[in-house]
XYZ file of C-alpha atoms in Angstrom:
377
model
C 0.014 0.033 0.092
C 2.891 2.326 0.803
C 4.377 1.548 -2.639
C 1.076 2.291 -4.434
C 0.929 5.642 -2.575
C 4.286 6.864 -3.778
C 4.946 4.962 -7.034
C 3.109 7.441 -9.212
C 5.936 9.862 -9.102
C 8.049 7.802 -11.484
C 4.968 6.633 -13.617
C 3.123 9.870 -14.530
C 4.837 10.696 -17.937
C 4.218 7.157 -19.199
C 0.512 7.268 -17.872
C -0.044 10.724 -19.402
C 1.369 9.445 -22.905
C -0.735 6.306 -22.787
C -4.055 7.768 -21.799
C -3.717 11.008 -23.993
C -3.593 13.591 -21.064
C -0.925 16.066 -19.987
C 1.457 15.227 -17.197
C -0.279 18.025 -15.062
C -3.596 16.358 -15.576
C -2.057 13.044 -14.756
C -1.053 14.564 -11.420
C -4.672 14.710 -10.285
C -4.148 10.995 -9.565
C -1.868 11.831 -6.600
C -4.296 14.287 -5.319
C -7.258 11.895 -5.735
C -5.287 9.271 -3.651
C -4.390 11.584 -0.781
C -7.702 13.343 -0.662
C -9.351 9.757 -0.481
C -7.104 8.956 2.436
C -8.090 12.079 4.458
C -11.812 11.561 3.895
C -11.673 7.904 3.927
C -10.123 7.221 7.201
C -12.882 8.257 9.565
C -15.629 7.538 7.133
C -14.654 3.824 6.349
C -13.654 3.142 9.955
C -17.003 4.305 11.122
C -18.667 2.165 8.588
C -16.704 -0.864 9.536
C -16.602 -0.492 13.233
C -18.934 -3.260 13.935
C -17.129 -5.808 11.793
C -14.581 -8.338 13.083
C -11.273 -6.874 12.579
C -9.918 -9.734 10.440
C -12.848 -9.527 8.075
C -12.433 -5.715 7.813
C -8.721 -6.126 7.083
C -9.335 -8.813 4.519
C -12.026 -6.877 2.759
C -9.911 -3.753 2.452
C -6.717 -5.722 1.065
C -8.864 -7.383 -1.535
C -10.704 -4.184 -2.633
C -7.313 -2.616 -3.006
C -6.217 -5.414 -5.118
C -9.330 -5.050 -7.332
C -8.800 -1.382 -7.566
C -5.227 -1.809 -9.028
C -6.440 -4.525 -11.412
C -9.240 -2.431 -12.747
C -6.516 0.436 -13.068
C -4.286 -1.845 -15.066
C -6.894 -2.715 -17.517
C -8.585 0.705 -18.208
C -7.900 3.017 -21.185
C -10.118 5.783 -19.552
C -8.351 8.456 -17.474
C -11.477 9.153 -15.381
C -11.872 5.603 -14.645
C -8.197 5.420 -13.490
C -8.828 8.303 -11.353
C -11.825 6.488 -9.766
C -9.811 3.426 -9.072
C -7.264 5.682 -7.240
C -10.092 7.021 -4.998
C -11.319 3.609 -4.385
C -7.740 2.312 -3.471
C -7.354 5.314 -1.124
C -10.506 4.514 0.595
C -9.306 0.900 0.977
C -5.937 1.995 2.136
C -7.344 4.384 4.679
C -9.650 1.947 5.943
C -7.075 -0.902 6.298
C -4.611 1.589 7.992
C -7.355 2.780 10.391
C -8.356 -0.682 11.484
C -4.716 -2.076 11.380
C -3.385 0.700 13.733
C -6.173 -0.146 16.289
C -5.810 -3.887 15.976
C -1.939 -3.684 16.238
C -2.279 -1.759 19.557
C -4.963 -4.285 20.782
C -2.504 -7.244 19.937
C 0.095 -6.176 22.433
C 0.201 -5.033 26.153
C -0.532 -1.287 26.624
C 3.239 -0.744 27.327
C 4.274 -2.003 23.975
C 1.764 -0.089 21.716
C 4.571 2.242 20.222
C 6.674 -0.777 19.328
C 3.739 -2.454 17.677
C 2.781 0.682 15.649
C 6.575 0.963 14.779
C 6.340 -2.582 13.038
C 3.238 -1.526 11.182
C 4.420 1.810 10.188
C 7.755 0.553 8.946
C 6.042 -1.009 5.919
C 5.668 2.619 4.490
C 9.611 2.960 5.110
C 10.282 -0.165 3.288
C 8.229 0.953 0.444
C 10.494 4.110 0.030
C 13.525 1.807 0.127
C 12.367 -1.026 -2.209
C 8.905 -0.612 -3.408
C 9.052 2.742 -4.991
C 12.328 2.151 -6.878
C 11.164 -1.365 -7.759
C 8.020 -0.016 -9.148
C 9.700 2.668 -11.143
C 12.140 0.137 -12.634
C 9.279 -2.206 -13.526
C 7.271 0.573 -15.086
C 10.522 1.495 -17.148
C 11.092 -2.048 -18.406
C 7.435 -3.291 -18.842
C 5.294 -0.211 -18.606
C 3.133 1.434 -15.976
C 0.440 -1.214 -16.057
C 2.929 -3.763 -14.997
C 3.526 -2.020 -11.789
C -0.332 -1.850 -11.067
C -0.716 -5.520 -11.671
C 2.409 -6.126 -9.343
C 0.704 -4.317 -6.271
C -2.592 -6.148 -7.115
C -0.720 -9.624 -6.958
C 1.086 -8.678 -3.964
C -2.099 -7.997 -2.116
C -2.915 -11.859 -2.268
C -0.165 -13.105 -0.008
C -1.101 -10.074 2.225
C -4.573 -11.275 2.509
C -3.324 -14.768 3.436
C -1.159 -13.104 6.030
C -4.265 -11.284 7.465
C -6.185 -14.516 7.770
C -3.365 -16.231 9.535
C -2.051 -13.535 11.670
C -5.231 -11.824 13.013
C -7.199 -14.046 15.298
C -10.759 -14.638 14.421
C -13.488 -13.834 17.042
C -10.848 -13.084 19.817
C -9.761 -9.576 18.515
C -12.976 -7.956 17.118
C -14.095 -4.419 16.648
C -15.457 -3.104 19.800
C -18.439 -1.578 18.637
C -20.943 -4.155 20.229
C -19.742 -3.896 23.616
C -17.803 -0.635 23.601
C -18.822 3.049 23.442
C -21.422 4.350 20.801
C -19.952 5.969 17.544
C -21.334 9.329 19.013
C -19.314 8.928 22.236
C -16.223 7.877 20.132
C -16.415 10.962 17.818
C -16.793 13.107 21.029
C -13.322 12.173 21.758
C -12.422 14.744 19.082
C -13.416 17.397 21.484
C -10.400 16.498 23.687
C -7.768 19.297 23.579
C -4.995 16.910 24.149
C -6.028 14.679 21.411
C -6.469 17.523 18.991
C -3.132 18.801 19.929
C -1.214 15.612 19.143
C -3.176 15.262 15.972
C -2.124 18.695 14.947
C 1.592 18.166 15.761
C 1.528 14.815 13.906
C 0.020 16.516 10.880
C 2.577 19.441 10.955
C 5.577 17.021 11.305
C 4.223 14.944 8.390
C 3.597 18.024 6.429
C 7.229 18.954 6.785
C 8.215 15.319 5.730
C 6.304 15.455 2.579
C 7.291 18.892 1.687
C 11.020 18.201 1.634
C 10.533 14.537 0.422
C 8.213 15.329 -2.596
C 10.754 18.071 -4.003
C 14.002 16.329 -3.269
C 14.563 15.442 -6.941
C 15.638 18.815 -8.266
C 17.675 19.478 -5.271
C 19.795 16.503 -6.116
C 20.115 17.061 -9.801
C 20.321 20.878 -9.968
C 21.587 22.175 -6.602
C 24.028 19.273 -5.943
C 24.653 18.661 -9.691
C 24.247 14.977 -9.566
C 22.967 12.661 -12.305
C 19.359 11.369 -12.316
C 20.488 8.042 -11.012
C 21.363 9.827 -7.674
C 17.664 10.718 -7.018
C 16.867 7.018 -6.439
C 20.022 6.857 -4.138
C 18.710 9.770 -2.215
C 15.179 8.469 -1.884
C 16.607 4.994 -0.850
C 18.756 6.893 1.918
C 15.804 8.758 3.178
C 13.702 5.627 3.253
C 16.607 3.635 4.913
C 16.834 6.401 7.627
C 13.050 6.370 8.061
C 13.170 2.603 8.781
C 15.871 3.168 11.318
C 14.128 6.112 12.900
C 10.614 4.423 13.241
C 12.392 1.109 14.478
C 14.573 2.968 17.213
C 11.470 5.215 18.268
C 9.179 2.250 18.477
C 11.419 1.011 21.311
C 11.422 4.198 23.089
C 7.912 5.872 22.576
C 6.132 3.808 25.173
C 8.612 4.379 27.876
C 10.396 7.668 27.135
C 8.136 9.745 24.709
C 9.275 12.813 26.204
C 12.878 12.150 25.404
C 12.052 11.202 21.906
C 10.129 14.507 21.408
C 12.670 16.711 23.366
C 15.617 15.536 21.260
C 14.134 14.663 17.980
C 12.171 17.907 17.603
C 15.014 20.461 17.720
C 17.335 18.091 15.751
C 14.621 17.809 13.001
C 14.319 21.564 13.045
C 17.923 22.207 12.560
C 18.241 19.607 9.972
C 15.888 20.967 7.289
C 17.857 24.254 6.902
C 21.055 22.346 7.196
C 19.924 20.292 4.206
C 19.288 23.628 2.249
C 22.633 25.229 3.202
C 24.599 21.997 2.384
C 22.687 21.079 -0.794
C 25.591 21.814 -3.140
C 27.758 19.502 -1.470
C 26.735 16.042 -2.508
C 28.256 13.981 0.189
C 26.801 16.157 3.031
C 23.380 16.299 1.156
C 23.122 12.505 0.969
C 24.325 12.177 4.678
C 21.819 14.819 5.848
C 18.941 13.146 3.719
C 19.535 9.902 5.751
C 19.308 11.740 9.067
C 16.277 13.703 8.164
C 14.592 10.241 7.073
C 15.333 8.902 10.566
C 14.411 11.976 12.579
C 11.232 12.727 10.643
C 9.815 9.072 11.107
C 10.912 8.877 14.732
C 9.178 12.099 15.739
C 6.132 11.195 13.437
C 5.740 7.721 14.756
C 5.941 8.834 18.312
C 3.249 11.480 17.785
C 1.072 8.691 16.157
C 1.338 6.502 19.216
C 0.393 9.506 21.327
C -2.645 9.946 19.133
C -3.791 6.344 19.902
C -3.022 6.894 23.664
C -5.085 9.940 23.779
C -7.962 8.472 21.791
C -8.097 5.238 24.046
C -11.752 5.949 24.689
C -12.434 5.538 21.011
C -11.310 1.913 20.527
C -12.865 1.535 16.964
C -12.035 5.043 15.727
C -8.720 5.920 17.204
C -6.693 4.498 14.162
C -8.872 6.706 11.814
C -7.849 9.777 13.754
C -4.125 9.001 13.487
C -4.502 8.057 9.844
C -6.436 11.374 9.028
C -3.669 13.399 10.792
C -0.925 11.753 8.791
C -2.675 12.413 5.460
C -3.675 15.907 6.241
C -0.013 16.563 6.540
C 0.619 14.449 3.375
C -1.707 16.831 1.390
C -0.824 20.082 2.956
C 2.910 19.581 2.933
C 3.475 19.518 -0.831
C 1.120 22.393 -1.482
C 3.145 24.635 1.130
C 6.397 23.491 -0.578
C 5.010 24.100 -4.099
C 4.296 27.636 -3.203
C 7.893 28.381 -2.419
C 9.204 27.302 -5.790
C 8.895 30.526 -7.481
C 10.540 32.521 -4.747
C 14.074 33.622 -4.345
C 14.988 30.304 -2.706
C 14.388 28.309 -5.915
C 14.598 24.453 -5.547
C 15.627 24.938 -1.913
C 12.254 26.570 -0.990
C 10.536 23.306 0.014
C 13.636 22.338 2.423
C 12.999 25.817 4.120
C 9.161 25.252 4.162
C 9.865 22.100 6.024
C 12.001 23.678 8.575
C 9.067 26.346 8.958
C 6.521 23.505 9.438
C 8.526 21.895 12.174
C 9.235 25.243 13.773
C 5.422 25.930 14.088
C 4.830 22.527 15.512
C 7.605 23.145 18.139
C 6.091 26.530 19.106
C 2.756 25.073 19.557
C 4.113 21.966 21.543
C 6.272 23.830 23.900
C 3.808 25.302 26.298
C 1.953 22.110 26.235
C 5.148 19.843 26.495
C 3.893 17.635 29.553
C 0.586 17.065 27.918
C 2.220 15.964 24.676
C 4.538 13.492 26.414
C 2.483 11.958 29.118
C -0.442 9.379 28.874
C -3.772 10.531 29.895
C -3.569 8.512 33.007
C -0.197 10.271 33.804
C -1.452 13.815 33.304
C -1.801 14.248 37.082
C 1.866 13.803 37.645
């Protein structure tokens, strides 16, 4: 699913040529997916809250596979857009239920580690899935990449059937709070605060990541092959960051936020300043990937802790926060491209977004780093 979300960056020219649209028009496929993720997370989670978790996850995986199979077959651009929306809804529903299910499968003091395992799938997508999809698209055409994603959903479906208990871990709708009570959790200032911070940090991540290619080729003067190297380094750093943070976010979330936040703030401007030095650029890209996902995954774990009173909807709140950032970050970054900073504008924008997050978080740092049950300490 992570591969599908990011793979279009390398496929848009071929899609545009094959379907007779401009590259700019083909870019609507990315917007359609992101918008579907934001809207779909709470909507689909609400619709599926009474389903057993294994059935929900299986249905979402199979719907995701079907959307890619139809996308691989169609010769109509509007139909392809529709398949991206359906895929986004399935992805959002899967992630919303999976975040809640992963947290329910482990003791409360290991939620962060469980979520890190789940979110590491996205980081693996940036390391292997996206470059692999781009290579397959180059060799066999963009439709082959869609078919590959659809086929890989089948062993994933078998994994869901084997790994999620039937009957024991069910959605809590029948015996838990009503939907209105779960939605009322969104009135919690602490929950809204960590959702906002998660969205801002993810917006910073996507602002810099989305426009990294021209920095590598134009500012650093490297060949196009090095774009893939930079993206793989960012993904490798992301995997390291989310793995390490997963081991710390349950026991020492304050330390992760207090150390990672300022370092992330310094890192984006440092990347802009050092962008004309290839070795330094690639090293800082790795570090920023690690810091971005360490901080982001810790904040997502805080969302689930703060939304403990919404057992079937908490995952959708975390998913929505992540994807609001994924939508807004590139838009903010794109607005800087025509300015005096040129290709480096998105990196400065990332730094600004992190600065806003830290300014908001500082007065409420105890609330952000403590669990609801710990707030009296």
